Amino acid sequence: MGKKIAINIVYNIFIILSIMGLVWCYNNGKYIPAAFLVGIGGAFIYLKIQLSKDIKKSFKEKD
C-alpha cells in the first residue's frame, strides 16, 4: 500500500510540473511544447484516477 501512495505523490508532482510548464510555454508563445505538456498532463491524470480507484478498491477489500 505504501508503494501506491508514493506513486500517487509522484503523479501529483508531475501533474503540477506539467501545469507549470504549460503556463510557461503559453506565456512565451511556444505552443508545440505546450501541446506536448497537455498530453503528458492528461496521461498522468488518467494514471492517477486509475491508481485512486485501485487504492479505494484495496481499502474496501480490507474491511
Coordinates of C-alpha atoms in Angstrom, one line a residue, residues 22-55:
L22 CA 2.2 24.7 -19.8
V23 CA 1.8 28.2 -18.3
W24 CA 5.5 29.0 -19.1
C25 CA 5.1 27.7 -22.7
Y26 CA 1.9 29.7 -23.2
N27 CA 3.5 32.9 -21.8
N28 CA 6.5 32.5 -24.1
G29 CA 4.5 31.7 -27.2
K30 CA 5.8 28.1 -27.5
Y31 CA 2.6 26.3 -28.5
I32 CA 4.0 22.9 -29.7
P33 CA 5.7 22.1 -26.4
A34 CA 2.6 23.3 -24.7
A35 CA 0.5 20.7 -26.6
F36 CA 3.0 18.0 -25.6
L37 CA 2.6 19.1 -21.9
V38 CA -1.2 18.9 -22.2
G39 CA -0.8 15.3 -23.4
I40 CA 1.6 14.4 -20.6
G41 CA -0.6 16.1 -18.0
G42 CA -3.6 14.2 -19.3
A43 CA -1.8 10.9 -19.2
F44 CA -0.8 11.5 -15.6
I45 CA -4.3 12.5 -14.7
Y46 CA -5.6 9.3 -16.2
L47 CA -3.0 7.2 -14.4
K48 CA -3.8 9.0 -11.1
I49 CA -7.5 8.2 -11.5
Q50 CA -6.8 4.6 -12.2
L51 CA -4.5 4.4 -9.2
S52 CA -7.0 6.1 -6.9
K53 CA -9.7 3.6 -8.0
D54 CA -7.2 0.7 -7.2
I55 CA -6.4 2.2 -3.8

